[in-house]
PDB file of C-alpha atoms in Angstrom:
ATOM      1  CA  MET J   1      -3.388 -22.052 -14.202  1.00 33.00           C
ATOM      2  CA  ILE J   2      -0.293 -21.482 -14.570  1.00 34.00           C
ATOM      3  CA  GLY J   3      -0.105 -18.466 -17.337  1.00 36.00           C
ATOM      4  CA  LYS J   4      -3.730 -17.157 -16.387  1.00 38.00           C
ATOM      5  CA  VAL J   5      -2.655 -13.042 -16.587  1.00 37.00           C
ATOM      6  CA  ILE J   6      -4.445 -11.640 -13.489  1.00 38.00           C
ATOM      7  CA  PRO J   7      -4.579  -8.035 -14.096  1.00 42.00           C
ATOM      8  CA  GLY J   8      -3.664  -4.564 -11.683  1.00 42.00           C
ATOM      9  CA  THR J   9      -2.646  -7.278  -9.031  1.00 39.00           C
ATOM     10  CA  TRP J  10       0.475  -5.627  -8.993  1.00 39.00           C
ATOM     11  CA  GLY J  11       1.670  -1.769  -9.787  1.00 40.00           C
ATOM     12  CA  ARG J  12      -1.039   0.340 -11.566  1.00 38.00           C
ATOM     13  CA  GLY J  13      -2.211  -1.744 -14.094  1.00 35.00           C
ATOM     14  CA  ARG J  14       0.530  -4.207 -14.004  1.00 37.00           C
ATOM     15  CA  ALA J  15      -0.860  -8.002 -14.455  1.00 38.00           C
ATOM     16  CA  ALA J  16       0.978 -11.370 -12.806  1.00 39.00           C
ATOM     17  CA  LEU J  17       1.221 -14.825 -13.624  1.00 36.00           C
ATOM     18  CA  ARG J  18      -1.449 -17.093 -11.563  1.00 40.00           C
ATOM     19  CA  GLY J  19       0.447 -19.524  -9.791  1.00 40.00           C
ATOM     20  CA  VAL J  20       3.800 -17.922 -10.243  1.00 37.00           C
ATOM     21  CA  PRO J  21       5.406 -17.270  -6.675  1.00 43.00           C
ATOM     22  CA  THR J  22       7.436 -13.416  -7.511  1.00 50.00           C
ATOM     23  CA  ALA J  23       8.909 -10.687  -4.781  1.00 54.00           C
ATOM     24  CA  MET J  24       6.239  -8.586  -6.529  1.00 56.00           C
ATOM     25  CA  SER J  25       2.896  -9.925  -6.772  1.00 56.00           C
ATOM     26  CA  GLU J  26       1.852  -8.403  -3.294  1.00 62.00           C
ATOM     27  CA  LYS J  27       1.909  -5.283  -3.202  1.00 75.00           C
ATOM     28  CA  ILE J  28       3.753  -3.307  -0.316  1.00 84.00           C
ATOM     29  CA  ASP J  29       2.609   0.710  -0.099  1.00 89.00           C
ATOM     30  CA  PHE J  30       5.235   2.751  -0.519  1.00 93.00           C
ATOM     31  CA  SER J  31       3.548   5.710   0.173  1.00 93.00           C
ATOM     32  CA  HIS J  32       4.976   6.813   3.243  1.00 94.00           C
ATOM     33  CA  VAL J  33       8.130   5.936   2.379  1.00 95.00           C
ATOM     34  CA  ARG J  34      10.355   9.081   2.254  1.00 97.00           C
ATOM     35  CA  PHE J  35      13.488   7.790   0.244  1.00 97.00           C
ATOM     36  CA  LEU J  36      16.639   9.629  -0.681  1.00 98.00           C
ATOM     37  CA  VAL J  37      18.524   8.437  -4.501  1.00 98.00           C
ATOM     38  CA  VAL J  38      21.960   9.954  -4.274  1.00 97.00           C
ATOM     39  CA  ASP J  39      24.093   9.125  -7.944  1.00 96.00           C
ATOM     40  CA  SER J  40      26.885  11.290  -9.419  1.00 95.00           C
ATOM     41  CA  ASN J  41      24.690  10.027 -12.849  1.00 95.00           C
ATOM     42  CA  LYS J  42      22.172  11.675 -13.606  1.00 95.00           C
ATOM     43  CA  LEU J  43      20.774   9.099 -15.538  1.00 96.00           C
ATOM     44  CA  MET J  44      20.591   6.070 -13.134  1.00 95.00           C
ATOM     45  CA  CYS J  45      18.814   8.946 -10.528  1.00 95.00           C
ATOM     46  CA  GLN J  46      16.009   9.083 -12.419  1.00 96.00           C
ATOM     47  CA  LEU J  47      16.126   5.661 -13.408  1.00 96.00           C
ATOM     48  CA  VAL J  48      15.618   4.606  -9.503  1.00 96.00           C
ATOM     49  CA  LYS J  49      13.498   7.426  -8.880  1.00 97.00           C
ATOM     50  CA  ASP J  50      11.197   6.152 -11.877  1.00 96.00           C
ATOM     51  CA  ILE J  51      11.583   2.841 -10.168  1.00 95.00           C
ATOM     52  CA  LEU J  52      10.168   3.820  -6.526  1.00 96.00           C
ATOM     53  CA  MET J  53       7.665   5.961  -7.973  1.00 95.00           C
ATOM     54  CA  MET J  54       6.777   2.598 -10.259  1.00 93.00           C
ATOM     55  CA  LEU J  55       6.634   0.516  -6.977  1.00 93.00           C
ATOM     56  CA  GLY J  56       4.185   3.230  -4.962  1.00 93.00           C
ATOM     57  CA  ALA J  57       6.717   5.658  -3.997  1.00 95.00           C
ATOM     58  CA  THR J  58       5.495   9.412  -4.046  1.00 96.00           C
ATOM     59  CA  GLN J  59       8.877  10.949  -1.699  1.00 96.00           C
ATOM     60  CA  VAL J  60      11.655  10.860  -3.145  1.00 97.00           C
ATOM     61  CA  ALA J  61      14.719  13.214  -2.827  1.00 97.00           C
ATOM     62  CA  THR J  62      17.994  13.249  -5.034  1.00 97.00           C
ATOM     63  CA  ALA J  63      21.502  14.346  -4.699  1.00 97.00           C
ATOM     64  CA  ARG J  64      24.113  13.713  -7.046  1.00 96.00           C
ATOM     65  CA  ASP J  65      26.962  13.829  -4.925  1.00 95.00           C
ATOM     66  CA  SER J  66      27.668  12.797  -1.619  1.00 95.00           C
ATOM     67  CA  GLU J  67      27.500  16.789   0.387  1.00 96.00           C
ATOM     68  CA  LYS J  68      23.880  17.294  -0.774  1.00 96.00           C
ATOM     69  CA  ALA J  69      23.351  14.682   0.944  1.00 96.00           C
ATOM     70  CA  ILE J  70      24.437  15.401   3.642  1.00 96.00           C
ATOM     71  CA  ALA J  71      22.786  18.241   3.279  1.00 96.00           C
ATOM     72  CA  SER J  72      19.440  16.704   2.087  1.00 96.00           C
ATOM     73  CA  LEU J  73      19.747  14.205   5.253  1.00 96.00           C
ATOM     74  CA  ARG J  74      20.751  17.306   7.545  1.00 95.00           C
ATOM     75  CA  ALA J  75      17.667  18.843   6.816  1.00 94.00           C
ATOM     76  CA  GLY J  76      15.494  15.518   8.250  1.00 91.00           C
ATOM     77  CA  GLY J  77      12.767  13.983   6.650  1.00 93.00           C
ATOM     78  CA  ILE J  78      14.414  11.273   4.746  1.00 96.00           C
ATOM     79  CA  ASP J  79      13.443   7.116   5.724  1.00 96.00           C
ATOM     80  CA  VAL J  80      15.616   5.062   3.493  1.00 97.00           C
ATOM     81  CA  VAL J  81      19.023   5.807   1.483  1.00 97.00           C
ATOM     82  CA  ILE J  82      19.931   3.815  -1.666  1.00 97.00           C
ATOM     83  CA  THR J  83      23.678   5.300  -2.300  1.00 96.00           C
ATOM     84  CA  GLU J  84      26.283   4.574  -5.130  1.00 95.00           C
ATOM     85  CA  TRP J  85      29.906   4.062  -3.545  1.00 93.00           C
ATOM     86  CA  ASN J  86      31.520   5.779  -6.446  1.00 92.00           C
ATOM     87  CA  LEU J  87      30.460   9.533  -5.466  1.00 92.00           C
ATOM     88  CA  LYS J  88      32.718  13.119  -4.966  1.00 90.00           C
ATOM     89  CA  PRO J  89      33.862  14.237  -2.545  1.00 93.00           C
ATOM     90  CA  ARG J  90      33.057  11.554  -0.338  1.00 93.00           C
ATOM     91  CA  THR J  91      32.175   7.762  -1.333  1.00 94.00           C
ATOM     92  CA  GLY J  92      29.240   5.856  -1.094  1.00 93.00           C
ATOM     93  CA  LEU J  93      31.224   3.840   1.498  1.00 94.00           C
ATOM     94  CA  GLU J  94      31.627   7.486   3.475  1.00 95.00           C
ATOM     95  CA  LEU J  95      28.485   8.540   3.671  1.00 96.00           C
ATOM     96  CA  LEU J  96      27.402   4.884   5.309  1.00 95.00           C
ATOM     97  CA  ASP J  97      30.274   5.766   7.772  1.00 95.00           C
ATOM     98  CA  TRP J  98      28.947   8.899   8.476  1.00 96.00           C
ATOM     99  CA  LEU J  99      25.675   8.737   8.794  1.00 96.00           C
ATOM    100  CA  ARG J 100      26.225   5.185  11.584  1.00 95.00           C
ATOM    101  CA  THR J 101      28.967   6.929  13.165  1.00 95.00           C
ATOM    102  CA  ASP J 102      28.931  11.706  13.170  1.00 94.00           C
ATOM    103  CA  GLY J 103      26.871  12.858  16.459  1.00 91.00           C
ATOM    104  CA  MET J 104      24.904  14.977  13.391  1.00 90.00           C
ATOM    105  CA  SER J 105      23.771  12.227  11.646  1.00 93.00           C
ATOM    106  CA  PRO J 106      20.093  12.037  11.617  1.00 93.00           C
ATOM    107  CA  ASP J 107      19.152   8.774  12.439  1.00 94.00           C
ATOM    108  CA  ARG J 108      22.321   5.508  12.788  1.00 94.00           C
ATOM    109  CA  MET J 109      19.331   2.855  11.876  1.00 95.00           C
ATOM    110  CA  MET J 110      18.686   4.342   9.265  1.00 96.00           C
ATOM    111  CA  PRO J 111      18.438   1.712   5.947  1.00 97.00           C
ATOM    112  CA  VAL J 112      21.073   2.578   3.490  1.00 96.00           C
ATOM    113  CA  ILE J 113      20.754   0.517   0.039  1.00 96.00           C
ATOM    114  CA  MET J 114      24.189   0.728  -1.222  1.00 95.00           C
ATOM    115  CA  LEU J 115      23.234   0.200  -5.043  1.00 93.00           C
ATOM    116  CA  THR J 116      27.013  -0.265  -7.357  1.00 88.00           C
ATOM    117  CA  ALA J 117      28.440  -1.852 -10.410  1.00 90.00           C
ATOM    118  CA  ASN J 118      31.448  -2.433  -7.789  1.00 83.00           C
ATOM    119  CA  SER J 119      29.510  -6.208  -6.645  1.00 84.00           C
ATOM    120  CA  GLU J 120      32.749  -7.793  -6.163  1.00 88.00           C
ATOM    121  CA  VAL J 121      32.991 -10.013  -2.334  1.00 91.00           C
ATOM    122  CA  ASP J 122      35.556  -7.289  -1.494  1.00 90.00           C
ATOM    123  CA  TYR J 123      33.161  -4.158  -1.624  1.00 88.00           C
ATOM    124  CA  VAL J 124      30.235  -6.261  -0.267  1.00 90.00           C
ATOM    125  CA  MET J 125      32.236  -7.167   2.896  1.00 92.00           C
ATOM    126  CA  GLU J 126      33.494  -3.906   3.008  1.00 92.00           C
ATOM    127  CA  SER J 127      29.567  -2.260   2.987  1.00 91.00           C
ATOM    128  CA  ARG J 128      28.488  -4.262   5.169  1.00 92.00           C
ATOM    129  CA  ASP J 129      31.312  -3.715   8.528  1.00 92.00           C
ATOM    130  CA  LYS J 130      30.213  -0.781   7.779  1.00 91.00           C
ATOM    131  CA  GLY J 131      26.456  -1.334   8.659  1.00 93.00           C
ATOM    132  CA  VAL J 132      25.091  -1.094   5.293  1.00 94.00           C
ATOM    133  CA  THR J 133      21.462  -2.405   5.412  1.00 95.00           C
ATOM    134  CA  GLU J 134      21.363  -4.079   1.771  1.00 95.00           C
ATOM    135  CA  PHE J 135      23.563  -3.849  -1.228  1.00 93.00           C
ATOM    136  CA  LEU J 136      22.339  -4.188  -4.523  1.00 93.00           C
ATOM    137  CA  ALA J 137      25.134  -4.340  -7.930  1.00 92.00           C
ATOM    138  CA  LYS J 138      23.626  -3.291 -11.134  1.00 91.00           C
ATOM    139  CA  PRO J 139      22.805  -4.081 -13.519  1.00 91.00           C
ATOM    140  CA  PHE J 140      19.654  -4.508 -11.224  1.00 92.00           C
ATOM    141  CA  THR J 141      16.072  -5.327 -11.959  1.00 92.00           C
ATOM    142  CA  ALA J 142      13.250  -3.837 -10.926  1.00 92.00           C
ATOM    143  CA  ASP J 143      12.182  -6.246  -8.915  1.00 93.00           C
ATOM    144  CA  GLY J 144      15.909  -6.714  -6.868  1.00 93.00           C
ATOM    145  CA  MET J 145      15.335  -3.485  -6.185  1.00 94.00           C
ATOM    146  CA  TYR J 146      11.584  -4.169  -4.840  1.00 94.00           C
ATOM    147  CA  ARG J 147      12.977  -7.180  -2.750  1.00 93.00           C
ATOM    148  CA  ARG J 148      15.641  -5.323  -0.853  1.00 94.00           C
ATOM    149  CA  LEU J 149      13.076  -2.226  -0.449  1.00 95.00           C
ATOM    150  CA  VAL J 150      10.957  -4.817   1.877  1.00 93.00           C
ATOM    151  CA  SER J 151      13.869  -6.486   3.704  1.00 92.00           C
ATOM    152  CA  VAL J 152      14.921  -2.977   4.571  1.00 93.00           C
ATOM    153  CA  ILE J 153      11.567  -1.505   5.633  1.00 86.00           C
TER     154      ILE J 153
END
């Protein structure tokens, strides 16, 4: 049976292989999760948003810098943050630190996925020490994003 295609088993008409376990073979409902994607690169923001929508998310806000991200977070209505490390005026790590320690933070325990090309061990450890929930290195796959989302929700 390995290799038999079963239509519609994942993500709006996608196919999965029977007998080949994949992280996305069982769909998780992301339709009620409110995401904030923070990246200074407009195309990367759109790519992450498109992947989230493909995975079933319906509420995805974006911010191109850390100050807009903080304004969105203060306004409320965000459940998960996906942020790039290289932001201005604050870095993604400083945004994470604000979220975890500032008295104006809406939720100090909010899940945060650091999505960055800075994947060296020092960056991963520093992110972990500041309280990042998950780390995803660029370039990434939809499957990699899905696995991180499942682990934080």
